[in-house]
Amino acid sequence: DVETEDKRKLSSHFSSLIHCMSFTNCGKFLICAGDSSEVVVFDVEASTASDDPVCTITTQAVPKSLHCRSSNKVMIDIIIGYDDCNGCLARVHTDNEYEVEISEISTKSEILAGSFAESFDSVIVVCGSIAKPKFHRVVFLDAEGELIQELTTIKKAVLV
């Protein structure tokens, strides 16, 4: 807590370094990943009675990058780029015992970074190399607002 300068040590869930982390835009959740194929979600606003993660997401590969959002504190969307190629989008329902849905993202090259697009149903992923990045739009919600199970990149993203 910045105002009171109170510090909390979150669970020592990781046996090695944390390689990527992101706070939700609402400030309630911290999402982080290390050397394993797990992404861990902490509730940083929870009482200090428990510093354990509220949710652990097992992915198909070691996460290299992640970005998240939560506009209503009821649902968290997380873009996860894997260590080699591909990635996934995870949706965590915080109002339903932290139920997790995962949709895999197929790419031809490494996902360097990701961000949520202005439209609520898609993300922008940056693939390839730092020298020659390629921006792709990935639609992850169908017309009913449900997660699409198998995601593919759209050829080029229109950046505004």
mmCIF file of C-alpha atoms in Angstrom:
data_model
loop_
_atom_site.group_PDB
_atom_site.id
_atom_site.type_symbol
_atom_site.label_atom_id
_atom_site.label_comp_id
_atom_site.label_asym_id
_atom_site.label_seq_id
_atom_site.Cartn_x
_atom_site.Cartn_y
_atom_site.Cartn_z
ATOM 1 C CA ASP A 1 0.000 0.000 0.000
ATOM 2 C CA VAL A 2 1.656 3.210 -1.168
ATOM 3 C CA GLU A 3 -0.166 5.434 1.331
ATOM 4 C CA THR A 4 0.607 3.377 4.446
ATOM 5 C CA GLU A 5 3.830 1.838 3.110
ATOM 6 C CA ASP A 6 2.542 -1.582 4.236
ATOM 7 C CA LYS A 7 4.208 -4.394 2.301
ATOM 8 C CA ARG A 8 2.932 -7.870 1.497
ATOM 9 C CA LYS A 9 4.939 -10.840 0.392
ATOM 10 C CA LEU A 10 2.889 -12.902 -2.005
ATOM 11 C CA SER A 11 3.165 -16.670 -1.924
ATOM 12 C CA SER A 12 6.556 -18.106 -2.857
ATOM 13 C CA HIS A 13 4.861 -20.112 -5.596
ATOM 14 C CA PHE A 14 7.821 -19.722 -7.945
ATOM 15 C CA SER A 15 10.992 -21.749 -7.500
ATOM 16 C CA SER A 16 12.912 -19.451 -9.866
ATOM 17 C CA LEU A 17 12.662 -15.951 -11.310
ATOM 18 C CA ILE A 18 9.445 -14.349 -12.493
ATOM 19 C CA HIS A 19 9.911 -13.530 -16.187
ATOM 20 C CA CYS A 20 6.734 -11.623 -16.934
ATOM 21 C CA MET A 21 3.995 -9.947 -14.962
ATOM 22 C CA SER A 22 1.064 -7.639 -15.513
ATOM 23 C CA PHE A 23 -1.487 -5.865 -13.344
ATOM 24 C CA THR A 24 -5.084 -5.698 -14.514
ATOM 25 C CA ASN A 25 -6.221 -2.212 -15.425
ATOM 26 C CA CYS A 26 -8.624 -2.250 -12.447
ATOM 27 C CA GLY A 27 -5.616 -2.807 -10.136
ATOM 28 C CA LYS A 28 -7.136 -5.761 -8.295
ATOM 29 C CA PHE A 29 -5.144 -8.623 -9.842
ATOM 30 C CA LEU A 30 -1.460 -9.344 -10.482
ATOM 31 C CA ILE A 31 -0.719 -12.001 -13.106
ATOM 32 C CA CYS A 32 2.795 -13.466 -13.379
ATOM 33 C CA ALA A 33 4.752 -16.342 -14.910
ATOM 34 C CA GLY A 34 8.168 -17.942 -14.399
ATOM 35 C CA ASP A 35 10.085 -20.915 -15.835
ATOM 36 C CA SER A 36 7.203 -23.400 -15.682
ATOM 37 C CA SER A 37 4.128 -23.644 -17.874
ATOM 38 C CA GLU A 38 1.994 -21.949 -15.231
ATOM 39 C CA VAL A 39 0.482 -18.485 -15.017
ATOM 40 C CA VAL A 40 -0.427 -17.408 -11.491
ATOM 41 C CA VAL A 41 -3.144 -14.910 -10.533
ATOM 42 C CA PHE A 42 -2.975 -13.019 -7.227
ATOM 43 C CA ASP A 43 -5.695 -10.823 -5.715
ATOM 44 C CA VAL A 44 -3.668 -7.885 -4.407
ATOM 45 C CA GLU A 45 -6.736 -6.275 -2.805
ATOM 46 C CA ALA A 46 -7.579 -9.359 -0.737
ATOM 47 C CA SER A 47 -7.144 -9.307 3.019
ATOM 48 C CA THR A 48 -3.669 -10.110 4.239
ATOM 49 C CA ALA A 49 -4.981 -13.342 5.771
ATOM 50 C CA SER A 50 -3.899 -15.255 2.656
ATOM 51 C CA ASP A 51 -1.164 -14.355 0.206
ATOM 52 C CA ASP A 52 -1.628 -17.495 -1.884
ATOM 53 C CA PRO A 53 -2.655 -17.228 -5.548
ATOM 54 C CA VAL A 54 -6.382 -17.257 -6.257
ATOM 55 C CA CYS A 55 -5.847 -19.139 -9.502
ATOM 56 C CA THR A 56 -3.128 -21.073 -11.341
ATOM 57 C CA ILE A 57 -3.462 -21.546 -15.105
ATOM 58 C CA THR A 58 -1.542 -24.398 -16.742
ATOM 59 C CA THR A 59 -0.503 -23.562 -20.302
ATOM 60 C CA GLN A 60 0.879 -25.732 -23.126
ATOM 61 C CA ALA A 61 4.313 -24.112 -22.986
ATOM 62 C CA VAL A 62 6.420 -21.726 -20.924
ATOM 63 C CA PRO A 63 4.973 -18.183 -21.102
ATOM 64 C CA LYS A 64 7.287 -15.530 -22.519
ATOM 65 C CA SER A 65 4.924 -12.563 -22.523
ATOM 66 C CA LEU A 66 1.576 -11.703 -21.021
ATOM 67 C CA HIS A 67 -0.853 -8.827 -20.966
ATOM 68 C CA CYS A 68 -4.175 -8.656 -19.153
ATOM 69 C CA ARG A 69 -7.307 -6.624 -18.635
ATOM 70 C CA SER A 70 -10.282 -6.643 -16.300
ATOM 71 C CA SER A 71 -12.821 -3.934 -16.760
ATOM 72 C CA ASN A 72 -15.352 -5.119 -14.226
ATOM 73 C CA LYS A 73 -13.343 -7.147 -11.655
ATOM 74 C CA VAL A 74 -15.550 -10.129 -12.579
ATOM 75 C CA MET A 75 -13.576 -11.388 -15.567
ATOM 76 C CA ILE A 76 -9.873 -11.288 -16.450
ATOM 77 C CA ASP A 77 -8.646 -11.728 -20.035
ATOM 78 C CA ILE A 78 -4.967 -12.658 -20.403
ATOM 79 C CA ILE A 79 -2.927 -12.846 -23.631
ATOM 80 C CA ILE A 80 -0.068 -15.320 -23.161
ATOM 81 C CA GLY A 81 2.781 -15.671 -25.657
ATOM 82 C CA TYR A 82 4.748 -18.912 -25.397
ATOM 83 C CA ASP A 83 8.512 -19.349 -25.281
ATOM 84 C CA ASP A 84 8.768 -20.557 -28.883
ATOM 85 C CA CYS A 85 5.704 -20.126 -31.097
ATOM 86 C CA ASN A 86 1.977 -19.723 -30.602
ATOM 87 C CA GLY A 87 0.196 -18.628 -27.453
ATOM 88 C CA CYS A 88 -3.227 -18.561 -25.874
ATOM 89 C CA LEU A 89 -5.921 -16.331 -24.515
ATOM 90 C CA ALA A 90 -7.131 -17.239 -21.035
ATOM 91 C CA ARG A 91 -10.378 -15.945 -19.553
ATOM 92 C CA VAL A 92 -10.752 -16.179 -15.776
ATOM 93 C CA HIS A 93 -14.236 -15.841 -14.264
ATOM 94 C CA THR A 94 -13.536 -14.320 -10.845
ATOM 95 C CA ASP A 95 -17.195 -14.525 -9.823
ATOM 96 C CA ASN A 96 -17.370 -18.287 -10.426
ATOM 97 C CA GLU A 97 -14.620 -19.803 -8.246
ATOM 98 C CA TYR A 98 -11.964 -18.632 -10.737
ATOM 99 C CA GLU A 99 -13.135 -20.890 -13.557
ATOM 100 C CA VAL A 100 -10.680 -20.697 -16.491
ATOM 101 C CA GLU A 101 -11.351 -20.960 -20.220
ATOM 102 C CA ILE A 102 -8.408 -21.187 -22.635
ATOM 103 C CA SER A 103 -8.257 -20.682 -26.397
ATOM 104 C CA GLU A 104 -5.000 -21.505 -28.166
ATOM 105 C CA ILE A 105 -3.615 -18.981 -30.676
ATOM 106 C CA SER A 106 -1.848 -20.461 -33.717
ATOM 107 C CA THR A 107 0.913 -18.334 -35.203
ATOM 108 C CA LYS A 108 3.675 -18.982 -37.708
ATOM 109 C CA SER A 109 6.224 -17.164 -35.570
ATOM 110 C CA GLU A 110 6.895 -16.169 -31.989
ATOM 111 C CA ILE A 111 4.453 -13.835 -30.207
ATOM 112 C CA LEU A 112 6.591 -10.959 -28.926
ATOM 113 C CA ALA A 113 3.802 -8.994 -27.248
ATOM 114 C CA GLY A 114 0.064 -8.541 -27.187
ATOM 115 C CA SER A 115 -2.473 -5.891 -26.324
ATOM 116 C CA PHE A 116 -6.222 -5.613 -26.274
ATOM 117 C CA ALA A 117 -7.732 -3.803 -29.245
ATOM 118 C CA GLU A 118 -10.249 -1.002 -28.899
ATOM 119 C CA SER A 119 -12.996 -3.411 -29.946
ATOM 120 C CA PHE A 120 -13.848 -5.630 -26.986
ATOM 121 C CA ASP A 121 -13.733 -8.851 -29.045
ATOM 122 C CA SER A 122 -10.142 -8.842 -30.292
ATOM 123 C CA VAL A 123 -6.469 -8.512 -29.436
ATOM 124 C CA ILE A 124 -3.436 -7.296 -31.356
ATOM 125 C CA VAL A 125 -0.403 -9.596 -31.236
ATOM 126 C CA VAL A 126 3.090 -8.707 -32.404
ATOM 127 C CA CYS A 127 4.826 -11.688 -34.032
ATOM 128 C CA GLY A 128 8.160 -12.353 -35.695
ATOM 129 C CA SER A 129 11.297 -10.540 -34.641
ATOM 130 C CA ILE A 130 12.080 -7.190 -33.069
ATOM 131 C CA ALA A 131 13.782 -6.166 -36.335
ATOM 132 C CA LYS A 132 10.749 -7.109 -38.476
ATOM 133 C CA PRO A 133 7.621 -7.216 -36.314
ATOM 134 C CA LYS A 134 4.271 -8.180 -37.802
ATOM 135 C CA PHE A 135 1.029 -6.999 -36.228
ATOM 136 C CA HIS A 136 -1.965 -9.321 -36.309
ATOM 137 C CA ARG A 137 -5.511 -8.950 -35.077
ATOM 138 C CA VAL A 138 -7.034 -11.972 -33.346
ATOM 139 C CA VAL A 139 -10.794 -12.061 -32.793
ATOM 140 C CA PHE A 140 -11.420 -14.155 -29.669
ATOM 141 C CA LEU A 141 -15.143 -13.620 -28.950
ATOM 142 C CA ASP A 142 -18.033 -14.799 -31.094
ATOM 143 C CA ALA A 143 -21.262 -12.822 -31.711
ATOM 144 C CA GLU A 144 -22.709 -14.030 -28.378
ATOM 145 C CA GLY A 145 -19.623 -12.888 -26.444
ATOM 146 C CA GLU A 146 -18.352 -16.447 -25.886
ATOM 147 C CA LEU A 147 -14.716 -17.433 -26.244
ATOM 148 C CA ILE A 148 -13.786 -18.897 -29.659
ATOM 149 C CA GLN A 149 -11.877 -22.140 -29.026
ATOM 150 C CA GLU A 150 -9.282 -22.161 -31.816
ATOM 151 C CA LEU A 151 -7.840 -18.776 -32.672
ATOM 152 C CA THR A 152 -5.828 -17.797 -35.711
ATOM 153 C CA THR A 153 -4.208 -14.529 -36.667
ATOM 154 C CA ILE A 154 -5.799 -12.309 -39.273
ATOM 155 C CA LYS A 155 -3.239 -11.394 -41.919
ATOM 156 C CA LYS A 156 -2.552 -7.796 -40.882
ATOM 157 C CA ALA A 157 -3.919 -5.605 -38.141
ATOM 158 C CA VAL A 158 -5.161 -2.155 -38.985
ATOM 159 C CA LEU A 159 -3.467 0.097 -36.441
ATOM 160 C CA VAL A 160 -5.201 3.354 -35.707
#
